[in-house]
Each structure stands twice: as C-alpha cells, then as structure tokens.
Short mmCIF file of C-alpha atoms in Angstrom, two decimals:
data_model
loop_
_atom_site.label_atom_id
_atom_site.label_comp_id
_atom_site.label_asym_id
_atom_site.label_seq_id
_atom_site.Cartn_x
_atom_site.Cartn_y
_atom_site.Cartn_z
CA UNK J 1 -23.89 3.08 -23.15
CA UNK J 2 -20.85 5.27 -22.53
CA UNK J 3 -19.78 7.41 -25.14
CA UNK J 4 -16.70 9.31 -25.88
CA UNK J 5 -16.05 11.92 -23.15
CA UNK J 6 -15.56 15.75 -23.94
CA UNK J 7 -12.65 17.69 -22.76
CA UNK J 8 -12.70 19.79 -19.72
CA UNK J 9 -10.73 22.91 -19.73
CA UNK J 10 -7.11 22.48 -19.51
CA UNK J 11 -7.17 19.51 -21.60
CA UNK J 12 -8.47 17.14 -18.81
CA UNK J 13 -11.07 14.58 -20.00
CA UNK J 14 -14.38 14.53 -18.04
CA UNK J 15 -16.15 11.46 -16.97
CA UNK J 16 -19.24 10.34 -18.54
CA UNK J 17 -21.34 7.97 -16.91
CA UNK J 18 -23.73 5.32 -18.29
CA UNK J 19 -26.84 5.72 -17.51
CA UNK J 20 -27.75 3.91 -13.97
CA UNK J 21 -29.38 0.18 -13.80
CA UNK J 22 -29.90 0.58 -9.52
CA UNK J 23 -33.10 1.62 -8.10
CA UNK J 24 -31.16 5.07 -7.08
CA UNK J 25 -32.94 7.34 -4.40
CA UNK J 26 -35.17 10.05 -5.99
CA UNK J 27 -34.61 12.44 -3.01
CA UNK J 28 -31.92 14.66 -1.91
CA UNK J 29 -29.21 12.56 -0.39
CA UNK J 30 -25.81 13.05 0.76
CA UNK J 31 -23.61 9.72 -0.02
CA UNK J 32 -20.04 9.35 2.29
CA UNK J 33 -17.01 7.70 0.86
CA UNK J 34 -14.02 7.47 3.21
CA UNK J 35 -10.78 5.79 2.21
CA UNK J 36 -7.03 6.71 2.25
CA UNK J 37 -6.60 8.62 -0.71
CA UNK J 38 -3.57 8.94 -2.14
CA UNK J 39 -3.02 8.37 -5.87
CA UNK J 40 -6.62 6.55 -5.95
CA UNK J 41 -8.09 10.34 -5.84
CA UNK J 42 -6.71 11.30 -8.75
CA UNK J 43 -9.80 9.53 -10.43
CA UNK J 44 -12.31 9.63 -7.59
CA UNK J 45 -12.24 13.47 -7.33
CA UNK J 46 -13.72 13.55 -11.30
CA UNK J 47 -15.98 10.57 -10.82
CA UNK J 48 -17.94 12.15 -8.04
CA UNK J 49 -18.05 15.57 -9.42
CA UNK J 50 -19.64 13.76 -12.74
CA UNK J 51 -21.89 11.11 -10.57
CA UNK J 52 -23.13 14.51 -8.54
CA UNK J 53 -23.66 15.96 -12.00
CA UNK J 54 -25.85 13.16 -13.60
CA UNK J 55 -27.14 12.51 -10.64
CA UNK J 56 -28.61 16.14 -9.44
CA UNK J 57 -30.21 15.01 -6.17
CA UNK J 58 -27.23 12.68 -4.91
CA UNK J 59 -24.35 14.73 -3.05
CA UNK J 60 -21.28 12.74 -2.61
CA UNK J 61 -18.81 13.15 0.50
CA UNK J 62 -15.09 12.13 -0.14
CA UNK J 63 -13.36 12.20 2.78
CA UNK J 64 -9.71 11.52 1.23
CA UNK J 65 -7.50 11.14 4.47
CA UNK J 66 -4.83 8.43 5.61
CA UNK J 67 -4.44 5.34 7.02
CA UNK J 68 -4.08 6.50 10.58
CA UNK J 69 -7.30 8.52 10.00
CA UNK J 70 -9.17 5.60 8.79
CA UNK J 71 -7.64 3.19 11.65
CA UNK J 72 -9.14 5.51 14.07
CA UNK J 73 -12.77 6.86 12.56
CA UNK J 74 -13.84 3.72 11.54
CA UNK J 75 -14.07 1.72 14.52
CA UNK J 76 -15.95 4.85 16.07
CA UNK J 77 -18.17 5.34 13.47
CA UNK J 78 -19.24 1.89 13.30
CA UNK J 79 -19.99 1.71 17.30
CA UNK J 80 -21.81 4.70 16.73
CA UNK J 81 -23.65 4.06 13.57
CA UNK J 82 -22.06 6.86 11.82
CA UNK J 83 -19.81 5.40 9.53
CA UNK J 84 -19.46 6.49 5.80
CA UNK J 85 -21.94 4.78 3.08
CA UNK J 86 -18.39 3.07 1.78
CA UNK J 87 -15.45 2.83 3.97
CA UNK J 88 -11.61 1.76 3.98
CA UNK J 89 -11.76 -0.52 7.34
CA UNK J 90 -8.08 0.38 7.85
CA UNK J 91 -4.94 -1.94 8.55
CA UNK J 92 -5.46 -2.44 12.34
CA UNK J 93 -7.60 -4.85 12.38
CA UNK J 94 -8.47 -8.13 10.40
CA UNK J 95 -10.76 -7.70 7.94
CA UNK J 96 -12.86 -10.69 8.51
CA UNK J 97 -13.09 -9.71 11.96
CA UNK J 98 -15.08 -6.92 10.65
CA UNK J 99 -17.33 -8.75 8.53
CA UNK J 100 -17.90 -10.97 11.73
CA UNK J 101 -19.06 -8.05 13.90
CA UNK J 102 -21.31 -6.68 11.25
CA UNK J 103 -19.58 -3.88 10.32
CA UNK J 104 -20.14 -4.68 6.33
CA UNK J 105 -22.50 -5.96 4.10
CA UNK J 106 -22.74 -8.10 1.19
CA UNK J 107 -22.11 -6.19 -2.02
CA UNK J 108 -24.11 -9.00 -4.29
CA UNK J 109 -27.72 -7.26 -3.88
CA UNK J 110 -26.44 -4.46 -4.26
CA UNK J 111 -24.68 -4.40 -7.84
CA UNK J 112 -26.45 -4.57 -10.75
CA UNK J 113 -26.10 -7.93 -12.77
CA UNK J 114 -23.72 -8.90 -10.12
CA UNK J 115 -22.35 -12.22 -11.73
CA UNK J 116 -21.94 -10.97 -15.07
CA UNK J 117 -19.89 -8.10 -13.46
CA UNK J 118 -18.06 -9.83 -11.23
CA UNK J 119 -17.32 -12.91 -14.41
CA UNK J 120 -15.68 -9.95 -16.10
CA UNK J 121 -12.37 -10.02 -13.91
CA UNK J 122 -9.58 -12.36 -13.77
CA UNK J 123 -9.95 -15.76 -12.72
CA UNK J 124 -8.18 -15.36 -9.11
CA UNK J 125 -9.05 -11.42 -8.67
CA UNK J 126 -11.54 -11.95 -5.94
CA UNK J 127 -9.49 -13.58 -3.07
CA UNK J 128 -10.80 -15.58 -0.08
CA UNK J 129 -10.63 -13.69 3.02
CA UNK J 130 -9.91 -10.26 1.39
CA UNK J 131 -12.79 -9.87 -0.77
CA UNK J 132 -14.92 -13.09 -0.27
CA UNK J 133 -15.65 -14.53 3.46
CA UNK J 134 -17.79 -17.17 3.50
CA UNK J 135 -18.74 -17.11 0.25
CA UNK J 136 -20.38 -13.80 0.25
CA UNK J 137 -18.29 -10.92 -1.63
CA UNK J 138 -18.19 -7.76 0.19
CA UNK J 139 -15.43 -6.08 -1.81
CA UNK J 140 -13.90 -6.24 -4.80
CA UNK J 141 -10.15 -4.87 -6.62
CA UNK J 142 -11.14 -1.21 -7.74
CA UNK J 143 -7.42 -1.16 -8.88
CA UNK J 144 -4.51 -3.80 -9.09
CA UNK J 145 -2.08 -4.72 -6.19
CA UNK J 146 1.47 -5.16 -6.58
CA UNK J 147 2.73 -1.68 -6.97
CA UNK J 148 6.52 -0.78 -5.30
CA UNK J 149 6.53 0.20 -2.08
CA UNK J 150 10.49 1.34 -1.87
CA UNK J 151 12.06 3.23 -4.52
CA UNK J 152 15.31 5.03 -4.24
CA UNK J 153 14.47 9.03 -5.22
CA UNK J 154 16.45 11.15 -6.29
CA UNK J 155 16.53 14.97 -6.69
CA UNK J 156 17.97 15.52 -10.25
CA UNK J 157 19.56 18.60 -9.13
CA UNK J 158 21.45 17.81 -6.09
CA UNK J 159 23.05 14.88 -7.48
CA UNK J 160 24.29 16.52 -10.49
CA UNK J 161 25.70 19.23 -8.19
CA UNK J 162 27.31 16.18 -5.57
CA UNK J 163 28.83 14.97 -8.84
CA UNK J 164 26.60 11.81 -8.88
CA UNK J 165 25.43 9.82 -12.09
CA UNK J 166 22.49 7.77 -10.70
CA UNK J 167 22.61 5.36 -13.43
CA UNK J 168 26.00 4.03 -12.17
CA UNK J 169 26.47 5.44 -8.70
CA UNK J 170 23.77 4.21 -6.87
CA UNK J 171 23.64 0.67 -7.73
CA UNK J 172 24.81 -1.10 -4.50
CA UNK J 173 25.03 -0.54 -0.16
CA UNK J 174 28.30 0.62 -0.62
CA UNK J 175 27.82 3.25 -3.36
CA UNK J 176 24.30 4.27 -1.98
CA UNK J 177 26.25 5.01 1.39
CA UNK J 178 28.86 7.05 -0.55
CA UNK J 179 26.57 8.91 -2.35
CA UNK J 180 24.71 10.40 0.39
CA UNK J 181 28.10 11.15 2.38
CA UNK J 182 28.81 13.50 -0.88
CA UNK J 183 25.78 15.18 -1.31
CA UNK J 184 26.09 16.06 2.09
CA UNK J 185 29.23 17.08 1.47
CA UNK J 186 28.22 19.19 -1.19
CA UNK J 187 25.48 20.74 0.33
CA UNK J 188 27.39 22.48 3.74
CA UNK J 189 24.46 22.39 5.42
CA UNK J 190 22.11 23.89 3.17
CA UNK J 191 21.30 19.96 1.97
CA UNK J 192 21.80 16.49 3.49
CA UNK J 193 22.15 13.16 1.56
CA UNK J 194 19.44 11.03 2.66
CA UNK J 195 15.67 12.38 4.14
CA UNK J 196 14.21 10.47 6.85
CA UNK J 197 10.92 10.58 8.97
CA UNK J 198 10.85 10.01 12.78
CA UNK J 199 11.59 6.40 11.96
CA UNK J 200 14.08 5.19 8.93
CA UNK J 201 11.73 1.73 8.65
CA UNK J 202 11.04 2.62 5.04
CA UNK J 203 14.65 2.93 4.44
CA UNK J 204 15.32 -0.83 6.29
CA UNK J 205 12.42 -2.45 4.48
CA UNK J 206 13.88 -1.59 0.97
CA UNK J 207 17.25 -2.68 2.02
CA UNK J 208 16.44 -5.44 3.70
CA UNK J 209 13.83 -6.85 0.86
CA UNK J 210 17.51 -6.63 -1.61
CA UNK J 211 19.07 -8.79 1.14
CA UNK J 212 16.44 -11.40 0.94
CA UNK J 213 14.43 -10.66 3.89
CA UNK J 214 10.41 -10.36 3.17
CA UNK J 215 9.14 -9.18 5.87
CA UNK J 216 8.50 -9.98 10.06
CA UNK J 217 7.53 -13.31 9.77
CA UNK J 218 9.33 -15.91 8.29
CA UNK J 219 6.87 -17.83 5.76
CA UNK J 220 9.59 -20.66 5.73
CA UNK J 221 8.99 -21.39 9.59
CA UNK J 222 6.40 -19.45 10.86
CA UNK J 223 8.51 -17.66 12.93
CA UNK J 224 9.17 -13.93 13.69
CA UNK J 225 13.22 -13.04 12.50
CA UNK J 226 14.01 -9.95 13.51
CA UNK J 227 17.16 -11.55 14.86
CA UNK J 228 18.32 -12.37 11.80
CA UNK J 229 21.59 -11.44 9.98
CA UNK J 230 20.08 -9.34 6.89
CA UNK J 231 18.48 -7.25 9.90
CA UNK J 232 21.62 -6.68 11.43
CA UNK J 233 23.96 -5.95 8.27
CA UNK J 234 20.74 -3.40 7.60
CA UNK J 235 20.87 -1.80 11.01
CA UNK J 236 24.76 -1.43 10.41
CA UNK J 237 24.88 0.54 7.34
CA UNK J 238 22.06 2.90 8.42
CA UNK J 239 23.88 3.77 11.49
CA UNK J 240 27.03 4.12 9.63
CA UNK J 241 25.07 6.55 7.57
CA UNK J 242 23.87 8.23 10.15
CA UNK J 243 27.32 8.28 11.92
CA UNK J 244 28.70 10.17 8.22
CA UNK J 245 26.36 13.18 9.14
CA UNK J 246 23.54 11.76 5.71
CA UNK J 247 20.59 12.09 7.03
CA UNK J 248 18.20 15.39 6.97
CA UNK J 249 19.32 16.14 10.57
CA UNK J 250 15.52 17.33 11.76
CA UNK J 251 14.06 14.07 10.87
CA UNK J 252 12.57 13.19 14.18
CA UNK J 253 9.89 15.51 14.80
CA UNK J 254 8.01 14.71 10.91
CA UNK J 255 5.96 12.08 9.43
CA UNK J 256 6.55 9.91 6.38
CA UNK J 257 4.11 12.11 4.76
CA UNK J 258 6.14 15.36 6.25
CA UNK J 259 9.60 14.17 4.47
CA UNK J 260 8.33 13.75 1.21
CA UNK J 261 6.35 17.34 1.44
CA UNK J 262 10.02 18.34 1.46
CA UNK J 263 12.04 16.93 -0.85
CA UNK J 264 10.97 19.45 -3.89
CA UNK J 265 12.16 22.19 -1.26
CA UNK J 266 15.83 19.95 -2.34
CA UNK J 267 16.65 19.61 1.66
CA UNK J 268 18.06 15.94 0.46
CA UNK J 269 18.98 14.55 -2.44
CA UNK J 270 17.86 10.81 -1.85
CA UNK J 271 14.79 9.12 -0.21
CA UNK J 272 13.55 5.92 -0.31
CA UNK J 273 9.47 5.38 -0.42
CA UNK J 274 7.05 4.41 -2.82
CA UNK J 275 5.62 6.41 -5.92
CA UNK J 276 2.76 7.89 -3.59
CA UNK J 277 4.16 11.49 -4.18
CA UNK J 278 4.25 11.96 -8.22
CA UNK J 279 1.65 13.85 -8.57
CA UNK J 280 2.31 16.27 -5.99
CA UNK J 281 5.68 16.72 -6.72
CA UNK J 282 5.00 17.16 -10.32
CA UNK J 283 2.64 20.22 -9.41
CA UNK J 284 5.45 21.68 -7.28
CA UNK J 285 8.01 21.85 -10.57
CA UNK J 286 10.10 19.30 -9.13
CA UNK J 287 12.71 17.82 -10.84
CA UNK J 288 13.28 14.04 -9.51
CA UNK J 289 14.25 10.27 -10.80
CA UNK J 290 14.27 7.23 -8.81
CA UNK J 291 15.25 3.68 -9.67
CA UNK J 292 15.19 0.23 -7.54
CA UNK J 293 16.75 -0.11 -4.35
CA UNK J 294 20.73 -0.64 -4.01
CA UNK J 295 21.50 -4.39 -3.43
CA UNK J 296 24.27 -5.64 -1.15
CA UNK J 297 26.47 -6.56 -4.46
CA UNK J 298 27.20 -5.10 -7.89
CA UNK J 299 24.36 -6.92 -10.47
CA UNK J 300 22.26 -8.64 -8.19
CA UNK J 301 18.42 -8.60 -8.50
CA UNK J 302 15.89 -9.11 -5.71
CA UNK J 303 12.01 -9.70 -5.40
CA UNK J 304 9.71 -7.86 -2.74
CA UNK J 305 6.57 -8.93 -1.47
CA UNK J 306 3.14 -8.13 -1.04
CA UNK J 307 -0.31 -9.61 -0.72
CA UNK J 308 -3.25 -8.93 -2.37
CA UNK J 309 -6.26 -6.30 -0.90
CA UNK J 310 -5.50 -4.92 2.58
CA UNK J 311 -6.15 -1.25 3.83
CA UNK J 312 -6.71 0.35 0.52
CA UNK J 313 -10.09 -2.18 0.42
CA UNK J 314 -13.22 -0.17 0.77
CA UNK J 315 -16.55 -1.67 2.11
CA UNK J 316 -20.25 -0.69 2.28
CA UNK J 317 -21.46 -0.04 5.98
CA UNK J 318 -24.20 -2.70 6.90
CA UNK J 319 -26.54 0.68 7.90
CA UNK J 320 -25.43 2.75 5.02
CA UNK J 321 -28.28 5.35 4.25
CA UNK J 322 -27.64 4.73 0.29
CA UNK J 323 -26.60 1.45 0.00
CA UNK J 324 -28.07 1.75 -3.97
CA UNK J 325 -25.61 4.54 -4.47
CA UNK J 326 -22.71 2.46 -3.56
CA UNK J 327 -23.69 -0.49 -5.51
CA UNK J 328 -24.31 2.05 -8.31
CA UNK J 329 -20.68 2.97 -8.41
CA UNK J 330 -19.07 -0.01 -7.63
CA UNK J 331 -20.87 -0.87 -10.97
CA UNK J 332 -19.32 1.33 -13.02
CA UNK J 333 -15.63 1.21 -11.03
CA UNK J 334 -15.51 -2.66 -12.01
CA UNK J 335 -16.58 -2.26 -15.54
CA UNK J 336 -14.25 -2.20 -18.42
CA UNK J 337 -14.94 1.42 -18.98
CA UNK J 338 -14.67 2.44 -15.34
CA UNK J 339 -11.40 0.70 -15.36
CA UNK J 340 -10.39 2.65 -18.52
CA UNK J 341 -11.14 6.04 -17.12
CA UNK J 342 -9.38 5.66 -14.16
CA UNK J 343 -6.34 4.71 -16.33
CA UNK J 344 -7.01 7.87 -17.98
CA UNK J 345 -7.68 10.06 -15.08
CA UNK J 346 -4.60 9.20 -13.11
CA UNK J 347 -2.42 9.12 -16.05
CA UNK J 348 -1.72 5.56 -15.42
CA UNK J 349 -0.86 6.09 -11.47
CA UNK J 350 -3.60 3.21 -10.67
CA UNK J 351 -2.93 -0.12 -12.21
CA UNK J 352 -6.13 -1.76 -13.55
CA UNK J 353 -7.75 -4.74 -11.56
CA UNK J 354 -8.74 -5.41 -15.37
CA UNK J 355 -5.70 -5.79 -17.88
CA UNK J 356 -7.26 -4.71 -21.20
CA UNK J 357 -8.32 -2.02 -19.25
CA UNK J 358 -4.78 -0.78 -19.72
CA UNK J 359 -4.48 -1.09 -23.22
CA UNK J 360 -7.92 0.25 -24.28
CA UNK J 361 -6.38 3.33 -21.88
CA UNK J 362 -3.01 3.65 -24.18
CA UNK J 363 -4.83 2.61 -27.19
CA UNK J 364 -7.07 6.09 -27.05
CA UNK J 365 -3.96 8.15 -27.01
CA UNK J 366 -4.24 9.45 -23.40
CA UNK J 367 -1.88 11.14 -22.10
CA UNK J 368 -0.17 8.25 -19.55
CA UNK J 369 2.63 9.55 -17.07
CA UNK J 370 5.75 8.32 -18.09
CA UNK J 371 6.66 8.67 -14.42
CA UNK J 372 4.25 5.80 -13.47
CA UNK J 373 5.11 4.01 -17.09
CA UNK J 374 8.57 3.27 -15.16
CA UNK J 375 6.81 2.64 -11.42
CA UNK J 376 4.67 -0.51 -13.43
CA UNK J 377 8.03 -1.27 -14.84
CA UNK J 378 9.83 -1.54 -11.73
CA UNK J 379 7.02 -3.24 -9.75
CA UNK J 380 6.70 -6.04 -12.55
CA UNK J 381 10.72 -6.28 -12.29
CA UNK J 382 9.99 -6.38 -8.24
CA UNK J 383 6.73 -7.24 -6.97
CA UNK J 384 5.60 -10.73 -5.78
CA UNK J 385 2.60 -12.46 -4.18
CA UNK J 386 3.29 -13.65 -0.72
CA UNK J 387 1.09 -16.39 1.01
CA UNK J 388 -1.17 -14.48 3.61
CA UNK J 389 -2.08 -17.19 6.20
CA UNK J 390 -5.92 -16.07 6.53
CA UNK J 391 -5.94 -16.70 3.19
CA UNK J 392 -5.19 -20.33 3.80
CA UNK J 393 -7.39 -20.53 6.62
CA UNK J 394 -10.22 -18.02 7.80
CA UNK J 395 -10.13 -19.00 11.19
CA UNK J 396 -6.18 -17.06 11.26
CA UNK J 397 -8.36 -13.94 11.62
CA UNK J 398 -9.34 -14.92 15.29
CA UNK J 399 -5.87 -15.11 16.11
CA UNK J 400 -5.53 -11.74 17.97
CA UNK J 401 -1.80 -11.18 19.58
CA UNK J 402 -1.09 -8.36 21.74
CA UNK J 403 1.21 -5.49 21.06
CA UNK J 404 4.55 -5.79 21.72
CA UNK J 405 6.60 -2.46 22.33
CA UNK J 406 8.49 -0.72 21.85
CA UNK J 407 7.44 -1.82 18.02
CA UNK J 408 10.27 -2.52 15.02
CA UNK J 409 9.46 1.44 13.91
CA UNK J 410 9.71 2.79 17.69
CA UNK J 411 13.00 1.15 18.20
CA UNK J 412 15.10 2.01 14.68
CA UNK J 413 14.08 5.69 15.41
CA UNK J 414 15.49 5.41 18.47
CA UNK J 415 18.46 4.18 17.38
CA UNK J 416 19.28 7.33 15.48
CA UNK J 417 17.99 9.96 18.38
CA UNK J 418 20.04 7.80 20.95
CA UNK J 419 17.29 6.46 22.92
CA UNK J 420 18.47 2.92 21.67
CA UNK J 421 21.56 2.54 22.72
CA UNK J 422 21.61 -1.37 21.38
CA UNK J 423 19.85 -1.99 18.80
CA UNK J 424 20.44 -5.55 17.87
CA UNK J 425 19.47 -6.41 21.92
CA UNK J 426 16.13 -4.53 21.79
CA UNK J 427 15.23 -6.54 18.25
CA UNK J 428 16.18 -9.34 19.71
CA UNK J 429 14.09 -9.20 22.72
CA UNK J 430 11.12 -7.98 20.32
CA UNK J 431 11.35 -11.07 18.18
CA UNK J 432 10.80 -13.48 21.58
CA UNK J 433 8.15 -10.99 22.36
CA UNK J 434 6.21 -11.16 18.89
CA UNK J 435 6.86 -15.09 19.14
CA UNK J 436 5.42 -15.51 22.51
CA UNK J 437 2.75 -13.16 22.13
CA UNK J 438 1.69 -14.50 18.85
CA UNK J 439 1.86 -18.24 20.45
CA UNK J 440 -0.16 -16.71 23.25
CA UNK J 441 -2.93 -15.38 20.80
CA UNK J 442 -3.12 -19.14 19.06
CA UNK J 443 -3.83 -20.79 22.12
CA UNK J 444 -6.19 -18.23 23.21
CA UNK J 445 -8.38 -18.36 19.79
CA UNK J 446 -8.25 -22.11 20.06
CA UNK J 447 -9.49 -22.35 23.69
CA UNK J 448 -12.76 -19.89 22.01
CA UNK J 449 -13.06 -23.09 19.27
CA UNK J 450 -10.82 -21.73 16.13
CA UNK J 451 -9.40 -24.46 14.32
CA UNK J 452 -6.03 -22.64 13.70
CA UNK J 453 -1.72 -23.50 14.65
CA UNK J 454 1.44 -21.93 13.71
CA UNK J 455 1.65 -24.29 11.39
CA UNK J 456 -0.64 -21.90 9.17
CA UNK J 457 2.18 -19.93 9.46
CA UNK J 458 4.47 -21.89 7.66
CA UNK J 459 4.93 -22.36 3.64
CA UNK J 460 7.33 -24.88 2.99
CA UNK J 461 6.29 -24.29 -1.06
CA UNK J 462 6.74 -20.47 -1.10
CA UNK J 463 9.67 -19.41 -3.90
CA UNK J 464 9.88 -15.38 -2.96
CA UNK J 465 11.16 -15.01 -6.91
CA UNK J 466 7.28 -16.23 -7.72
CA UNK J 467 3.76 -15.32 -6.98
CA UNK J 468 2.08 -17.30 -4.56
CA UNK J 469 -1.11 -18.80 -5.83
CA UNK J 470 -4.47 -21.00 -5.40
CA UNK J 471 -2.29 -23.45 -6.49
CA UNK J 472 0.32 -23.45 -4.11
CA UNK J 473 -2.09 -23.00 -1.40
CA UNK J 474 -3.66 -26.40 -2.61
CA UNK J 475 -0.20 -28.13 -2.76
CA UNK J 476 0.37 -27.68 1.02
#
C-alpha cells in the first residue's frame, strides 16, 4: 500500500511506490523510456529517480526529446531492434499501422490484474484504434486529452509599457492587430508586437479555430478546405500584421520551440501557442498572462478541436528487454494514486485520465499552479472531441496519401519571407492536391482489400460546440 510521501528538500514531495506485483528482473538492467517530454516530465523525472531507488538493480533511461526526434528514432530503432523498452511512436505515421508491422505488443500480460486496472477508468477512456486495435489494448491514457493548444501570451511588462490592458484590449482581430502595432511602437526596435517561428501556422490555427474552421479536413464533407473563406480572412490579417512591422523581425531562421525560449528575454509582447512553456518560463522569473484567442467580433465564443491519444501515446516495443518493468509502471501510472502524484508533481500541468484523481490531488493541499488552474479553465471553456475517421473504421489506417508540398506550414512562412508571392493561389492548388492525393491513397488501399471510402470522411452528425462520442459514431 502507498503511504504518505515525505518531503524532499525544497519542499518538493517525493514519490513513494507500492510495493511491485510483476515478476520484476532480479539482475542489473537498464530500462529505456522515450517519449516527447514536455510538461509530462515534470512527473516522470521523480517517478524514475524513486522506481531506480526501490528498485536498486533496475536503471531507467528517459530520453525526454520532441516530436521530430521521436518521428525519426523510432522507425530506426524498430528496423533495427533497438528501440526503447516504451516508446512514443510519433505523429507520422498511423498508429495501427504500427501495431500491424509488429512494432508493439499487447500491454494485457503484462500489467498486473489487468482488468481490474483497466475497470478503474472511465467508461469511454480506452478508444478503438488509439489504445485498443483489434481488441487487444496496447496503450492506455497516462494523462487526459483536451488541453489548449493556442493561447494568446502575453508579457505583463511590455503591455503595460505599450499602454495595453489585456483584459479589454485584446478581445477581438481588430484589437489583437492594434495591439501588436503599439507594442511595436513602443518598443523602437528593442521589442516587436507579435513572436513568430519560421512558420506563423500556430498563429492561423488559433485564429482560424475563432472563425469556425477546425482543422484541414472538413468533417461535414470529407473534403480538404483550405480554399475556404475563414482561411483567407486569416491569411489577410496576418499579412496586414506583418505589413505594420508586428512581428519579431528574425523569425525565420527559429523553431516553435526557439520563439518561446525567447519571450522571457521580452523580445515580443504577444505569442500565441499552447501552455507547453509554464514551467520553464516560471524558472526564468518571467512575468506573463495569456487568455483565449481574439475572435473576429466583440463577445463571440468559439470551440476548438481535438481527438483523443495521438503522438503523446507511448507503447511497449514487441522485443523490449524488460517488458515486466514496463508493465510494472504502467501499473502504478494508471492507478488512482499514480494519477494523484502526477497531479501533485506537475502542479496540476497534466490533467488526470482519472477525475477523482484531481480532487484527491487538491484535497491534500498540494501546492497546484494557478497558472495551469486557468489552462484547465480555458480548455473546458474551448476544447472539443472531434470524430477521427480510424476511429470509425480501422481499415482508414491503410489509407496512406502522399505528401503534397510545399505543405500548409511551408507556404504561410513563405508568405511572410516573400517566397509566396500569392498565397491564396498556392492554398488553393494545395487543397486539389491533398484531395487528389488523398482520393489516390483510397483507391490504392482498396485495390490491397481495405474496406474503406471518403465517405468515412464525412460526419453529417458532428456539432463542433460538442464532443463527439461512441454514440454519435453509432448514429451514422
């Protein structure tokens, strides 16, 4: 049983572990964990050092990288027989095409009282084709989907010096466009509005989602829409930003990960991203507020989307060295007191998979962020399920179109370095390209025997203001 943790110095509660149920190895091993990090560290970091301590003869590897790290070790790895005991397969490829080449295996043998653990979620946390394929689970929610993915930031001081109130100057297109003109203006050159990466597709998602626009494909007719209006109204205002002089002028030579490094140095005084920062820029002393993104009109609300699982899923390698160890953990990271901790640990950056997980977390008087108190407030005010077509029907996972570039990120950053000189011809001739080549891929996963259409593409029943559910899947 798990008792109350000590302290560690500097106030930061340890992790104690209950004592093991797995047939664990008795001699010196090293166990590998790769994934994408990010705010999921904050509570893996203690959980190994604690599992190494219990555990003297088990070493554990976290490799904490990024997506584009995992998207291209992984497949290596695998082909190699390499890979990390438990692995994030990426976002480049479909997960059940992954299961299907053996990349994975099963996690039922491999966790301790497996049904009783897995009874212990919520009804509709284990999701076909993201956790379960083919009725064998080989994955499961360590934390809760849904969070915000665009935010509008703010640096505290270089909007006070601009002048700027952010809780009534930042509310709408128009004001959002005004603001970062004045910042600008107030910073001479020593600080710009807005902070961009090589590419400004953050900023266009979070705009576009307030316009109504959910992402490539339409779910309403299976149909790419990057020709549509929203797009274009987006594409206006950034370049009319960009034509003020807003955006952090150096922006095409850094990453998405570069820009927000940054922003405590106050080289901007807005970006738009999602809460994956916090903690760093907590560390650094910087002062900083964000809010939802601007919407075309004065008091209008919008939804976002998402779908459940994705990158941020880890697997166990079907030739892991210490499959036991994996199963071990994933043990404890599903229980109710797993959950709790990694409340705890993070401060309430990760959102439980189990709910009372969060209230047994505020309930012990921990410490919770109040940063990420308001980022679960905005995502419940945001965040909605989308339908995800392989969830509908497996066989969408064969479905393999080709690239088509220059991609929707290639071409907005070109539209601000000048290498685009028309921006609303190159998305058009993108969207017939994603259409035919996606049209192309259907026919070609049918002639191998897949049982798929567009129509799998299309959801007649999906409201974006609601999650999409079992339910709704089992209307159409």
């Amino acid at each position: 049983m798990q008792t109350s943790a000590p302290e560690q110095s500097g106030g930061v509660r340890a992790v104690e572990l209950p004592d093991s149920k797995a047939e664990l190895p008795t001699g010196d091993v090293t166990f590998r964990w790769l994934d994408g990090g990010g705010n999921r560290q904050l509570f893996l970091d203690p959980l190994f050092a604690a599992y190494q301590a219990k555990h003297g003869n088990i070493t554990v590897q976290y490799d904490a990288t990024n997506m584009d790290t995992v998207n291209e070790t992984i497949p290596l790895g695998v082909r190699n027989g390499t890979a990390p005991d438990v692995f994030a397969i990426g976002n480049k490829i479909e997960h059940r095409t992954a299961i299907e080449d053996g990349w994975c295996q099963p996690i039922e043998d491999l966790v301790p009282d497996f049904e009783a653990w897995r009874a212990a979620f919520p009804a509709d946390a284990f999701v076909p084709n993201v956790h379960v394929f083919d009725g064998k689970t080989y994955s499961f929610p360590l934390n809760g989907s849904g969070e915000i993915t665009e935010m509008l930031i703010f640096s505290t001081e270089l909007t006070e010096r601009a002048g700027i109130d952010p809780t009534r100057d930042l509310g709408t297109w128009d004001q959002f466009r005004a603001a970062a003109k004045k910042i600008t203006e107030a910073g001479d050159g020593a600080f710009y509005g807005l902070m961009n990466s090589r590419t400004p597709v953050k900023i266009v998602e979070g705009l576009l989602a307030t316009a109504g626009w959910y992402g490539e494909l339409d779910f309403k007719t299976g149909r790419y829409h990057y020709d549509a209006a929203e797009v274009n109204d987006v594409v206006d205002l950034v370049l009319a930003m960009h034509q003020d002089g807003s955006l952090w002028p150096d922006f095409a030579g850094i990453s998405a990960a570069d820009a927000r490094g940054r922003m405590p140095n106050n080289v901007a005084g807005l970006q738009v991203d999602g809460p994956f920062s916090i903690a760093e820029w907590e560390q650094a002393e910087w002062s900083f507020g964000f809010t939802t993104m601007p919407t075309p009109e004065a008091g209008a609300t919008y939804t976002n989307s998402y779908s459940y699982g994705g990158g941020g899923n880890v697997f166990v390698f079907a030739k892991a060295a210490n499959p036991a160890v994996a199963g071990d953990l994933f043990s404890y990271l599903g229980s109710l007191a797993g959950q709790t901790e990694m409340v705890i640990q993070s401060r309430g950056a990760l959102l439980p998979s189990l709910p009372e997980a969060q209230q047994q977390a505020e309930q012990a008087g921990s410490e919770l962020n109040p940063h990420f108190a308001k980022v679960r407030e905005l995502s419940a005010d945001v965040m909605r399920v989308e339908p995800v077509p392989v969830v509908r029907n497996g066989d969408v996972a064969k479905v393999a179109p080709k690239p088509v570039t220059p991609n929707f990120a290639d071409l907005l950053g070109g539209m601000l370095t000048g290498q685009v000189s028309d921006i609303k011809k190159e998305l058009r001739k993108l969207n017939d390209g994603l259409n035919r080549a996606l049209d192309d891929a259907i026919a070609e996963a049918r002639g191998k025997g897949a049982e798929v259409s567009r129509d799998d593409y299309v959801f007649g029943n999906w409201d974006p203001a609601k999650d999409y559910g079992q339910a709704d899947y089992d209307a159409l």
